[in-house]
Short mmCIF file of N, CA and C in Angstrom, two decimals:
data_model
loop_
_atom_site.label_atom_id
_atom_site.label_comp_id
_atom_site.label_asym_id
_atom_site.label_seq_id
_atom_site.Cartn_x
_atom_site.Cartn_y
_atom_site.Cartn_z
N UNK A 1 -0.23 -7.06 12.96
CA UNK A 1 -0.55 -5.85 13.99
C UNK A 1 -0.51 -4.63 13.31
N UNK A 2 -0.23 -4.46 12.00
CA UNK A 2 -0.10 -3.32 11.35
C UNK A 2 -1.21 -2.43 11.03
N UNK A 3 -2.48 -3.23 10.74
CA UNK A 3 -3.66 -2.65 10.09
C UNK A 3 -4.10 -1.74 11.43
N UNK A 4 -4.10 -1.97 12.57
CA UNK A 4 -4.58 -0.96 13.52
C UNK A 4 -3.65 0.22 13.53
N UNK A 5 -2.52 -0.05 13.51
CA UNK A 5 -1.50 1.10 13.35
C UNK A 5 -1.61 1.93 12.12
N UNK A 6 -2.04 1.34 11.13
CA UNK A 6 -2.34 2.23 9.82
C UNK A 6 -3.48 3.03 10.06
N UNK A 7 -4.62 2.56 10.60
CA UNK A 7 -5.83 3.24 10.95
C UNK A 7 -5.49 4.34 12.06
N UNK A 8 -4.76 4.05 13.05
CA UNK A 8 -4.35 5.03 14.13
C UNK A 8 -3.78 6.12 13.39
N UNK A 9 -2.76 6.01 12.49
CA UNK A 9 -2.12 6.78 11.68
C UNK A 9 -3.00 7.78 10.89
N UNK A 10 -3.90 7.18 10.14
CA UNK A 10 -4.82 7.86 9.24
C UNK A 10 -5.77 8.64 10.16
N UNK A 11 -6.20 8.30 11.41
CA UNK A 11 -7.07 9.05 12.19
C UNK A 11 -6.35 10.31 12.94
N UNK A 12 -5.11 9.78 13.13
CA UNK A 12 -4.43 11.14 13.70
C UNK A 12 -4.15 12.26 12.51
N UNK A 13 -3.90 11.72 11.44
CA UNK A 13 -3.90 12.76 10.18
C UNK A 13 -5.15 13.53 10.15
N UNK A 14 -6.27 12.72 10.47
CA UNK A 14 -7.63 13.48 10.10
C UNK A 14 -8.70 12.57 10.86
N UNK A 15 -9.38 12.92 11.80
CA UNK A 15 -10.45 12.23 12.23
C UNK A 15 -11.35 11.76 11.14
N UNK A 16 -12.13 10.73 10.92
CA UNK A 16 -12.65 10.19 9.84
C UNK A 16 -13.85 9.17 10.23
N UNK A 17 -14.85 9.05 9.24
CA UNK A 17 -15.74 7.88 9.29
C UNK A 17 -15.06 6.55 8.83
N UNK A 18 -15.67 5.41 9.06
CA UNK A 18 -15.24 4.22 8.43
C UNK A 18 -15.06 4.33 6.77
N UNK A 19 -16.15 4.88 6.25
CA UNK A 19 -16.16 4.97 4.81
C UNK A 19 -15.08 6.08 4.34
N UNK A 20 -14.77 7.14 5.04
CA UNK A 20 -13.82 8.10 4.76
C UNK A 20 -12.31 7.34 4.87
N UNK A 21 -12.23 6.55 5.92
CA UNK A 21 -10.96 5.92 5.98
C UNK A 21 -10.72 4.89 4.75
N UNK A 22 -11.87 4.15 4.33
CA UNK A 22 -11.65 3.21 3.32
C UNK A 22 -11.25 3.94 2.14
N UNK A 23 -11.96 5.08 1.74
CA UNK A 23 -11.49 6.08 0.53
C UNK A 23 -10.05 6.54 0.65
N UNK A 24 -9.74 6.89 1.90
CA UNK A 24 -8.36 7.32 2.08
C UNK A 24 -7.38 6.20 1.92
N UNK A 25 -7.65 5.09 2.53
CA UNK A 25 -6.92 3.91 2.27
C UNK A 25 -6.68 3.58 0.65
N UNK A 26 -7.64 3.65 -0.08
CA UNK A 26 -7.49 3.56 -1.54
C UNK A 26 -6.72 4.64 -2.20
N UNK A 27 -6.53 5.79 -1.64
CA UNK A 27 -5.84 6.86 -2.19
C UNK A 27 -4.36 7.14 -1.76
N UNK A 28 -4.07 6.51 -0.54
CA UNK A 28 -2.71 6.55 -0.01
C UNK A 28 -2.15 5.45 0.61
N UNK A 29 -2.67 5.33 1.82
CA UNK A 29 -2.01 4.14 2.67
C UNK A 29 -2.20 2.75 2.12
N UNK A 30 -3.26 2.72 1.04
CA UNK A 30 -3.52 1.46 0.56
C UNK A 30 -2.46 0.91 -0.56
N UNK A 31 -1.76 2.08 -0.98
CA UNK A 31 -0.71 1.76 -1.88
C UNK A 31 0.43 0.77 -1.42
N UNK A 32 0.57 0.82 0.11
CA UNK A 32 1.53 -0.07 0.65
C UNK A 32 0.83 -0.84 1.83
N UNK A 33 -0.36 -0.69 2.41
CA UNK A 33 -0.90 -1.52 3.14
C UNK A 33 -2.24 -1.42 2.93
N UNK A 34 -2.92 -2.61 2.20
CA UNK A 34 -4.30 -2.53 1.80
C UNK A 34 -5.07 -3.24 2.86
N UNK A 35 -6.29 -2.69 2.84
CA UNK A 35 -7.39 -3.24 3.81
C UNK A 35 -8.74 -3.22 3.19
N UNK A 36 -9.62 -4.14 3.33
CA UNK A 36 -10.98 -3.89 2.79
C UNK A 36 -11.92 -3.04 3.69
N UNK A 37 -12.91 -2.76 3.30
CA UNK A 37 -13.91 -1.87 4.12
C UNK A 37 -14.28 -2.67 5.21
N UNK A 38 -14.65 -3.86 5.08
CA UNK A 38 -14.90 -4.85 6.10
C UNK A 38 -13.78 -5.04 7.54
N UNK A 39 -12.60 -5.04 6.97
CA UNK A 39 -11.54 -5.24 7.89
C UNK A 39 -11.32 -3.78 8.61
N UNK A 40 -11.34 -2.77 7.93
CA UNK A 40 -11.14 -1.45 8.57
C UNK A 40 -12.33 -1.35 9.62
N UNK A 41 -13.74 -1.50 9.28
CA UNK A 41 -14.77 -1.42 10.18
C UNK A 41 -14.39 -2.40 11.49
N UNK A 42 -13.89 -3.68 11.22
CA UNK A 42 -13.72 -4.57 12.32
C UNK A 42 -12.68 -4.09 13.27
N UNK A 43 -11.69 -3.46 12.65
CA UNK A 43 -10.50 -2.95 13.47
C UNK A 43 -10.92 -1.53 14.13
N UNK A 44 -11.88 -0.81 13.59
CA UNK A 44 -12.35 0.41 14.31
C UNK A 44 -13.14 0.01 15.50
N UNK A 45 -13.92 -1.15 15.49
CA UNK A 45 -14.63 -1.67 16.75
C UNK A 45 -13.60 -2.22 17.86
N UNK A 46 -12.56 -2.93 17.23
CA UNK A 46 -11.60 -3.45 18.37
C UNK A 46 -10.70 -2.14 18.92
N UNK A 47 -10.21 -1.32 18.10
CA UNK A 47 -9.66 -0.05 18.74
C UNK A 47 -10.47 0.71 19.65
N UNK A 48 -11.74 0.76 19.33
CA UNK A 48 -12.59 1.65 20.27
C UNK A 48 -12.88 0.73 21.57
N UNK A 49 -13.00 -0.55 21.43
CA UNK A 49 -13.17 -1.49 22.63
C UNK A 49 -11.94 -1.22 23.56
N UNK A 50 -10.66 -1.24 22.86
CA UNK A 50 -9.45 -1.20 23.69
C UNK A 50 -9.18 0.27 24.20
N UNK A 51 -10.04 1.14 23.79
CA UNK A 51 -9.86 2.62 24.37
C UNK A 51 -8.71 3.46 23.65
N UNK A 52 -8.41 2.93 22.44
CA UNK A 52 -7.33 3.71 21.67
C UNK A 52 -8.21 4.74 20.91
N UNK A 53 -9.28 4.65 20.57
CA UNK A 53 -10.05 5.57 19.74
C UNK A 53 -11.56 5.80 20.38
N UNK A 54 -12.27 6.83 19.93
CA UNK A 54 -13.55 7.07 20.23
C UNK A 54 -14.37 7.56 19.22
N UNK A 55 -15.59 7.32 19.26
CA UNK A 55 -16.60 7.88 18.26
C UNK A 55 -16.74 9.34 18.74
N UNK A 56 -16.69 10.19 17.54
CA UNK A 56 -16.96 11.59 17.89
C UNK A 56 -18.54 11.90 18.15
N UNK A 57 -18.80 12.77 19.21
CA UNK A 57 -20.18 13.15 19.37
C UNK A 57 -20.70 13.71 18.09
N UNK A 58 -22.06 13.14 17.84
CA UNK A 58 -22.89 13.69 16.73
C UNK A 58 -23.65 14.61 17.02
N UNK A 59 -24.01 15.63 16.26
CA UNK A 59 -25.07 16.56 16.47
C UNK A 59 -26.42 16.06 16.18
N UNK A 60 -26.59 15.01 15.28
CA UNK A 60 -27.77 14.45 15.01
C UNK A 60 -27.85 12.90 15.69
N UNK A 61 -29.09 12.37 15.88
CA UNK A 61 -29.23 11.16 16.45
C UNK A 61 -28.22 10.11 15.63
N UNK A 62 -27.74 9.28 16.36
CA UNK A 62 -26.65 8.35 15.93
C UNK A 62 -27.29 7.29 14.71
N UNK A 63 -28.56 6.90 14.97
CA UNK A 63 -29.29 5.97 14.09
C UNK A 63 -29.29 6.49 12.68
N UNK A 64 -28.46 5.70 11.79
CA UNK A 64 -28.49 6.04 10.36
C UNK A 64 -27.36 7.15 9.86
N UNK A 65 -26.70 7.59 11.00
CA UNK A 65 -25.80 8.57 10.68
C UNK A 65 -24.45 7.96 10.87
N UNK A 66 -23.44 8.38 9.86
CA UNK A 66 -22.01 7.71 9.84
C UNK A 66 -21.48 8.26 11.20
N UNK A 67 -20.55 7.44 11.77
CA UNK A 67 -19.86 7.66 12.88
C UNK A 67 -18.44 8.10 12.39
N UNK A 68 -17.93 9.06 13.02
CA UNK A 68 -16.58 9.50 12.85
C UNK A 68 -15.77 9.19 14.09
N UNK A 69 -14.48 8.85 13.85
CA UNK A 69 -13.53 8.48 14.95
C UNK A 69 -12.46 9.45 15.05
N UNK A 70 -11.87 9.43 16.41
CA UNK A 70 -10.75 10.16 16.50
C UNK A 70 -9.83 9.21 17.54
N UNK A 71 -8.60 9.56 17.59
CA UNK A 71 -7.59 8.71 18.42
C UNK A 71 -7.63 9.41 19.83
N UNK A 72 -7.54 8.64 20.84
CA UNK A 72 -7.42 9.09 22.21
C UNK A 72 -5.97 8.96 22.52
N UNK A 73 -5.55 9.73 23.69
CA UNK A 73 -4.22 9.84 24.11
C UNK A 73 -3.55 8.42 24.08
N UNK A 74 -4.25 7.29 24.61
CA UNK A 74 -3.57 5.95 24.67
C UNK A 74 -3.43 5.33 23.38
N UNK A 75 -4.25 5.80 22.34
CA UNK A 75 -4.06 5.51 20.86
C UNK A 75 -2.81 6.13 20.46
N UNK A 76 -2.48 7.47 20.61
CA UNK A 76 -1.42 8.05 20.27
C UNK A 76 -0.19 7.48 20.80
N UNK A 77 -0.33 7.11 21.97
CA UNK A 77 1.01 6.54 22.84
C UNK A 77 1.23 4.98 22.06
N UNK A 78 0.05 4.27 21.87
CA UNK A 78 0.48 3.20 21.34
C UNK A 78 1.05 3.12 19.86
N UNK A 79 0.60 4.25 19.01
CA UNK A 79 1.24 4.31 17.75
C UNK A 79 2.66 4.78 17.85
N UNK A 80 2.88 5.75 18.90
CA UNK A 80 4.32 6.26 19.07
C UNK A 80 5.31 4.94 19.50
N UNK A 81 4.65 4.06 20.32
CA UNK A 81 5.26 2.82 20.75
C UNK A 81 5.66 2.00 19.57
N UNK A 82 4.79 1.69 18.87
CA UNK A 82 4.93 0.86 17.63
C UNK A 82 5.77 1.44 16.63
N UNK A 83 5.62 2.79 16.23
CA UNK A 83 6.45 3.40 15.29
C UNK A 83 8.11 3.37 15.76
N UNK A 84 8.16 3.39 17.24
CA UNK A 84 9.62 3.58 17.47
C UNK A 84 10.35 2.30 17.62
N UNK A 85 9.39 1.15 17.70
CA UNK A 85 9.88 -0.28 17.94
C UNK A 85 10.73 -0.71 16.62
N UNK A 86 11.77 -1.50 17.08
CA UNK A 86 12.53 -2.20 16.02
C UNK A 86 11.71 -3.25 15.49
N UNK A 87 11.80 -3.58 14.15
CA UNK A 87 11.26 -4.54 13.33
C UNK A 87 12.21 -5.01 12.24
N UNK A 88 12.21 -6.36 12.10
CA UNK A 88 13.01 -6.90 11.04
C UNK A 88 12.30 -6.85 9.65
N UNK A 89 12.97 -6.68 8.40
CA UNK A 89 12.33 -6.66 7.22
C UNK A 89 11.50 -8.16 7.09
N UNK A 90 10.38 -7.94 6.35
CA UNK A 90 9.71 -9.06 6.14
C UNK A 90 10.24 -10.05 4.88
N UNK A 91 10.30 -11.16 4.86
CA UNK A 91 10.74 -11.91 3.70
C UNK A 91 9.81 -11.52 2.54
N UNK A 92 10.31 -11.44 1.32
CA UNK A 92 9.55 -11.17 0.15
C UNK A 92 8.76 -12.36 -0.22
N UNK A 93 7.31 -12.15 -0.66
CA UNK A 93 6.60 -13.39 -1.18
C UNK A 93 5.95 -12.83 -2.46
N UNK A 94 6.45 -13.31 -3.49
CA UNK A 94 5.83 -13.00 -4.88
C UNK A 94 5.65 -14.05 -5.72
N UNK A 95 4.11 -14.20 -5.99
CA UNK A 95 3.85 -15.33 -6.81
C UNK A 95 4.51 -15.23 -8.16
N UNK A 96 4.82 -14.09 -8.93
CA UNK A 96 5.38 -14.14 -10.15
C UNK A 96 6.60 -14.72 -10.11
N UNK A 97 7.49 -14.22 -9.03
CA UNK A 97 8.90 -14.94 -9.01
C UNK A 97 8.72 -16.45 -8.72
N UNK A 98 7.91 -16.83 -8.00
CA UNK A 98 7.56 -18.33 -7.66
C UNK A 98 7.31 -18.93 -8.96
N UNK A 99 6.41 -18.33 -9.93
CA UNK A 99 6.01 -18.93 -10.99
C UNK A 99 7.01 -19.06 -11.96
N UNK A 100 8.09 -18.02 -11.97
CA UNK A 100 9.15 -18.13 -12.84
C UNK A 100 10.10 -19.33 -12.43
N UNK A 101 10.30 -19.35 -11.05
CA UNK A 101 10.98 -20.59 -10.67
C UNK A 101 10.35 -21.88 -11.09
N UNK A 102 8.93 -21.97 -10.94
CA UNK A 102 8.34 -23.36 -11.41
C UNK A 102 8.54 -23.32 -12.98
N UNK A 103 8.34 -22.20 -13.78
CA UNK A 103 8.43 -22.35 -15.05
C UNK A 103 9.85 -23.04 -15.54
N UNK A 104 10.93 -22.87 -14.77
CA UNK A 104 12.27 -23.60 -15.10
C UNK A 104 11.98 -24.94 -14.92
N UNK A 105 11.05 -25.66 -14.41
CA UNK A 105 10.98 -27.11 -14.43
C UNK A 105 9.74 -27.65 -15.09
N UNK A 106 8.87 -26.74 -15.50
CA UNK A 106 7.67 -27.38 -16.14
C UNK A 106 7.31 -26.74 -17.38
N UNK A 107 8.06 -25.66 -17.78
CA UNK A 107 7.82 -24.97 -18.95
C UNK A 107 7.31 -23.57 -18.72
N UNK A 108 7.31 -22.80 -19.65
CA UNK A 108 7.03 -21.47 -19.63
C UNK A 108 5.73 -20.81 -20.21
N UNK A 109 4.78 -21.83 -20.50
CA UNK A 109 3.69 -21.57 -21.21
C UNK A 109 2.90 -20.47 -20.50
N UNK A 110 2.65 -19.26 -21.05
CA UNK A 110 1.80 -17.99 -20.49
C UNK A 110 2.65 -17.18 -19.83
N UNK A 111 3.85 -17.41 -19.38
CA UNK A 111 4.59 -16.50 -18.46
C UNK A 111 5.03 -15.30 -19.25
N UNK A 112 5.43 -15.41 -20.58
CA UNK A 112 6.00 -14.19 -21.42
C UNK A 112 4.83 -13.22 -21.31
N UNK A 113 3.55 -13.57 -21.68
CA UNK A 113 2.57 -12.62 -21.53
C UNK A 113 2.17 -12.02 -20.33
N UNK A 114 2.40 -12.89 -19.30
CA UNK A 114 1.97 -12.32 -18.06
C UNK A 114 3.24 -11.27 -17.51
N UNK A 115 4.58 -11.59 -17.88
CA UNK A 115 5.61 -10.61 -17.69
C UNK A 115 5.19 -9.41 -18.37
N UNK A 116 4.67 -9.37 -19.52
CA UNK A 116 4.40 -8.16 -20.29
C UNK A 116 3.25 -7.26 -19.61
N UNK A 117 2.27 -8.10 -19.13
CA UNK A 117 1.17 -7.55 -18.48
C UNK A 117 1.53 -6.87 -17.14
N UNK A 118 2.42 -7.46 -16.49
CA UNK A 118 2.97 -6.95 -15.13
C UNK A 118 3.88 -5.71 -15.35
N UNK A 119 4.66 -5.81 -16.55
CA UNK A 119 5.28 -4.67 -16.82
C UNK A 119 4.64 -3.51 -17.11
N UNK A 120 3.45 -3.67 -17.83
CA UNK A 120 2.52 -2.50 -18.18
C UNK A 120 1.70 -2.04 -16.85
N UNK A 121 1.55 -3.02 -15.86
CA UNK A 121 0.77 -2.63 -14.64
C UNK A 121 1.75 -1.70 -13.82
N UNK A 122 3.12 -2.11 -13.87
CA UNK A 122 4.03 -1.36 -12.93
C UNK A 122 4.44 -0.08 -13.72
N UNK A 123 4.39 0.03 -14.92
CA UNK A 123 4.48 1.31 -15.64
C UNK A 123 3.43 2.32 -15.25
N UNK A 124 2.13 1.81 -15.25
CA UNK A 124 1.14 2.69 -14.96
C UNK A 124 1.21 3.10 -13.53
N UNK A 125 1.66 2.12 -12.64
CA UNK A 125 1.47 2.62 -11.31
C UNK A 125 2.74 3.69 -10.97
N UNK A 126 3.70 3.45 -11.66
CA UNK A 126 4.89 4.52 -11.67
C UNK A 126 4.34 5.90 -12.05
N UNK A 127 3.68 5.86 -13.10
CA UNK A 127 3.21 7.15 -13.62
C UNK A 127 2.23 7.70 -12.48
N UNK A 128 1.41 6.88 -11.91
CA UNK A 128 0.48 7.40 -10.96
C UNK A 128 1.08 8.02 -9.75
N UNK A 129 2.31 7.44 -9.36
CA UNK A 129 3.08 7.88 -8.24
C UNK A 129 3.82 9.14 -8.52
N UNK A 130 4.35 9.21 -9.72
CA UNK A 130 4.91 10.43 -10.22
C UNK A 130 4.01 11.68 -10.37
N UNK A 131 2.74 11.24 -10.76
CA UNK A 131 1.73 12.31 -10.70
C UNK A 131 1.37 12.77 -9.37
N UNK A 132 1.42 11.84 -8.38
CA UNK A 132 1.09 12.32 -7.03
C UNK A 132 2.23 13.08 -6.49
N UNK A 133 3.55 12.86 -6.92
CA UNK A 133 4.56 13.42 -6.36
C UNK A 133 4.62 14.76 -6.85
N UNK A 134 4.35 15.15 -8.15
CA UNK A 134 4.42 16.34 -8.72
C UNK A 134 3.18 17.37 -8.07
N UNK A 135 2.00 16.50 -7.82
CA UNK A 135 0.91 17.31 -7.39
C UNK A 135 1.08 17.62 -5.84
N UNK A 136 1.56 16.62 -5.06
CA UNK A 136 1.41 16.89 -3.62
C UNK A 136 2.84 17.14 -3.01
N UNK A 137 3.90 17.14 -3.59
CA UNK A 137 5.12 17.55 -3.16
C UNK A 137 5.97 18.49 -3.91
N UNK A 138 5.37 19.70 -4.01
CA UNK A 138 6.31 20.73 -4.64
C UNK A 138 7.52 21.08 -3.91
N UNK A 139 8.47 21.68 -4.32
CA UNK A 139 9.72 21.91 -3.70
C UNK A 139 9.52 22.80 -2.42
N UNK A 140 8.49 23.60 -2.40
CA UNK A 140 8.32 24.56 -1.15
C UNK A 140 7.65 23.80 0.11
N UNK A 141 7.22 22.45 -0.10
CA UNK A 141 6.67 21.74 0.95
C UNK A 141 7.71 20.95 1.71
N UNK A 142 8.31 21.68 2.70
CA UNK A 142 9.64 20.97 3.14
C UNK A 142 9.47 20.78 4.71
N UNK A 143 8.14 20.75 5.20
CA UNK A 143 7.91 20.45 6.83
C UNK A 143 8.47 18.94 6.95
N UNK A 144 8.86 18.71 8.31
CA UNK A 144 9.16 17.38 8.44
C UNK A 144 7.98 16.10 8.20
N UNK A 145 6.72 16.42 8.56
CA UNK A 145 5.81 15.51 8.18
C UNK A 145 5.66 15.23 6.53
N UNK A 146 5.76 16.35 5.85
CA UNK A 146 5.69 16.37 4.49
C UNK A 146 6.96 15.63 3.74
N UNK A 147 8.07 15.82 4.43
CA UNK A 147 9.28 15.12 3.95
C UNK A 147 9.46 13.60 4.16
N UNK A 148 8.63 13.25 5.46
CA UNK A 148 8.56 11.64 5.76
C UNK A 148 7.31 11.06 4.85
N UNK A 149 6.38 11.87 4.50
CA UNK A 149 5.30 11.36 3.45
C UNK A 149 5.96 11.24 2.13
N UNK A 150 6.91 12.09 1.81
CA UNK A 150 7.37 12.01 0.47
C UNK A 150 8.44 10.75 0.34
N UNK A 151 8.95 10.52 1.51
CA UNK A 151 9.96 9.41 1.46
C UNK A 151 9.16 8.19 1.31
N UNK A 152 7.93 7.87 1.84
CA UNK A 152 7.10 6.85 1.76
C UNK A 152 6.87 6.68 0.17
N UNK A 153 6.48 7.84 -0.39
CA UNK A 153 6.15 7.83 -1.79
C UNK A 153 7.24 7.54 -2.77
N UNK A 154 8.50 8.01 -2.38
CA UNK A 154 9.72 7.70 -2.94
C UNK A 154 9.95 6.28 -3.03
N UNK A 155 9.66 5.54 -1.79
CA UNK A 155 9.76 4.19 -1.79
C UNK A 155 9.01 3.37 -2.82
N UNK A 156 7.74 3.89 -3.00
CA UNK A 156 6.91 3.22 -4.13
C UNK A 156 7.39 3.56 -5.34
N UNK A 157 7.89 4.69 -5.76
CA UNK A 157 8.45 5.16 -6.99
C UNK A 157 9.64 4.25 -7.20
N UNK A 158 10.51 4.14 -6.36
CA UNK A 158 11.87 3.30 -6.41
C UNK A 158 11.48 1.87 -6.59
N UNK A 159 10.51 1.22 -6.04
CA UNK A 159 10.14 -0.05 -6.10
C UNK A 159 9.53 -0.22 -7.57
N UNK A 160 8.65 0.61 -7.97
CA UNK A 160 8.16 0.38 -9.37
C UNK A 160 9.15 0.62 -10.38
N UNK A 161 10.13 1.24 -10.13
CA UNK A 161 11.37 1.60 -11.01
C UNK A 161 12.03 0.11 -10.83
N UNK A 162 12.21 -0.33 -9.76
CA UNK A 162 13.03 -1.74 -9.78
C UNK A 162 12.25 -2.67 -10.66
N UNK A 163 10.84 -2.77 -10.46
CA UNK A 163 10.24 -3.93 -11.13
C UNK A 163 10.14 -3.62 -12.64
N UNK A 164 10.19 -2.44 -13.02
CA UNK A 164 10.30 -2.21 -14.61
C UNK A 164 11.48 -2.69 -15.03
N UNK A 165 12.46 -2.22 -14.44
CA UNK A 165 13.87 -2.69 -14.72
C UNK A 165 13.97 -4.26 -14.84
N UNK A 166 13.51 -4.75 -13.80
CA UNK A 166 13.64 -6.27 -13.73
C UNK A 166 12.73 -6.98 -14.90
N UNK A 167 11.50 -6.52 -14.90
CA UNK A 167 10.70 -7.11 -15.87
C UNK A 167 11.22 -6.96 -17.33
N UNK A 168 11.81 -5.84 -17.62
CA UNK A 168 12.37 -5.55 -18.97
C UNK A 168 13.62 -6.54 -19.11
N UNK A 169 14.51 -6.74 -18.15
CA UNK A 169 15.58 -7.55 -18.09
C UNK A 169 14.95 -8.90 -18.34
N UNK A 170 14.00 -9.45 -17.61
CA UNK A 170 13.33 -10.70 -17.70
C UNK A 170 12.77 -11.06 -19.09
N UNK A 171 12.17 -9.97 -19.50
CA UNK A 171 11.62 -10.38 -20.99
C UNK A 171 12.79 -10.40 -21.92
N UNK A 172 13.86 -9.64 -21.99
CA UNK A 172 15.00 -9.65 -22.60
C UNK A 172 15.68 -10.98 -22.66
N UNK A 173 15.81 -11.67 -21.33
CA UNK A 173 16.34 -13.03 -21.11
C UNK A 173 15.29 -13.91 -21.85
N UNK A 174 14.08 -13.65 -21.53
CA UNK A 174 13.04 -14.63 -22.05
C UNK A 174 13.30 -14.99 -23.52
N UNK A 175 13.51 -13.83 -24.18
CA UNK A 175 13.60 -13.95 -25.70
C UNK A 175 14.62 -14.87 -26.18
N UNK A 176 15.65 -15.02 -25.23
CA UNK A 176 16.90 -16.12 -25.58
C UNK A 176 16.60 -17.44 -25.19
N UNK A 177 15.53 -17.63 -24.46
CA UNK A 177 15.06 -19.08 -23.76
C UNK A 177 14.66 -19.98 -24.99
N UNK A 178 15.25 -21.14 -25.20
CA UNK A 178 14.96 -21.90 -26.62
C UNK A 178 13.61 -22.79 -26.51
N UNK A 179 13.05 -23.04 -27.70
CA UNK A 179 11.96 -23.97 -27.68
C UNK A 179 10.76 -23.28 -27.50
N UNK A 180 9.61 -23.85 -28.26
CA UNK A 180 8.22 -23.49 -28.05
C UNK A 180 7.74 -23.73 -26.71
N UNK A 181 7.17 -22.72 -25.95
CA UNK A 181 6.73 -23.04 -24.57
C UNK A 181 7.88 -23.06 -23.60
N UNK A 182 9.18 -23.04 -24.20
CA UNK A 182 10.40 -22.97 -23.41
C UNK A 182 10.36 -24.10 -22.31
N UNK A 183 10.14 -25.30 -22.76
CA UNK A 183 10.06 -26.47 -21.95
C UNK A 183 11.55 -26.69 -21.45
N UNK A 184 11.64 -27.28 -20.19
CA UNK A 184 13.10 -27.65 -19.65
C UNK A 184 13.64 -28.70 -20.51
N UNK A 185 15.01 -28.92 -20.63
CA UNK A 185 15.57 -29.99 -21.41
C UNK A 185 15.60 -31.21 -20.67
#
């Protein structure tokens, strides 16, 4: 149920077309809640049918023109209800961790190289988040909405920092695993 709420959030921040939403997802919300262009358009249709958003009136004929959407009062109320509701944390599902567990019983062929690849990816993502933090959150931006958005970004920074530390530790441990391909005994 979170994609509709992510879309409502984005539209409340700025009325947008489906294409603009997709681009904004790629640059912000998509860092922690991804959605394809197709999923976004499908949800826009559902949200409009449910009376939570509406298409903004266009000055030109609608045929061939992109539609922009805005949130209606019912959509704002639904988003406020959802944001204020209690939710339990979701269990972590990570294929790399599952592959590490499997490697303990079938051998580690290919795992070390993938650990190094993941480490590189997490380092790049951390650098991107830190660049966003410097650019978008100078010390003089201290409004409540800015502080909340910064907290979300800090979660990403902290998560990437965790993965970099864990992968570094895993590679150090991996170096001590005996045998070619590190087959189990």
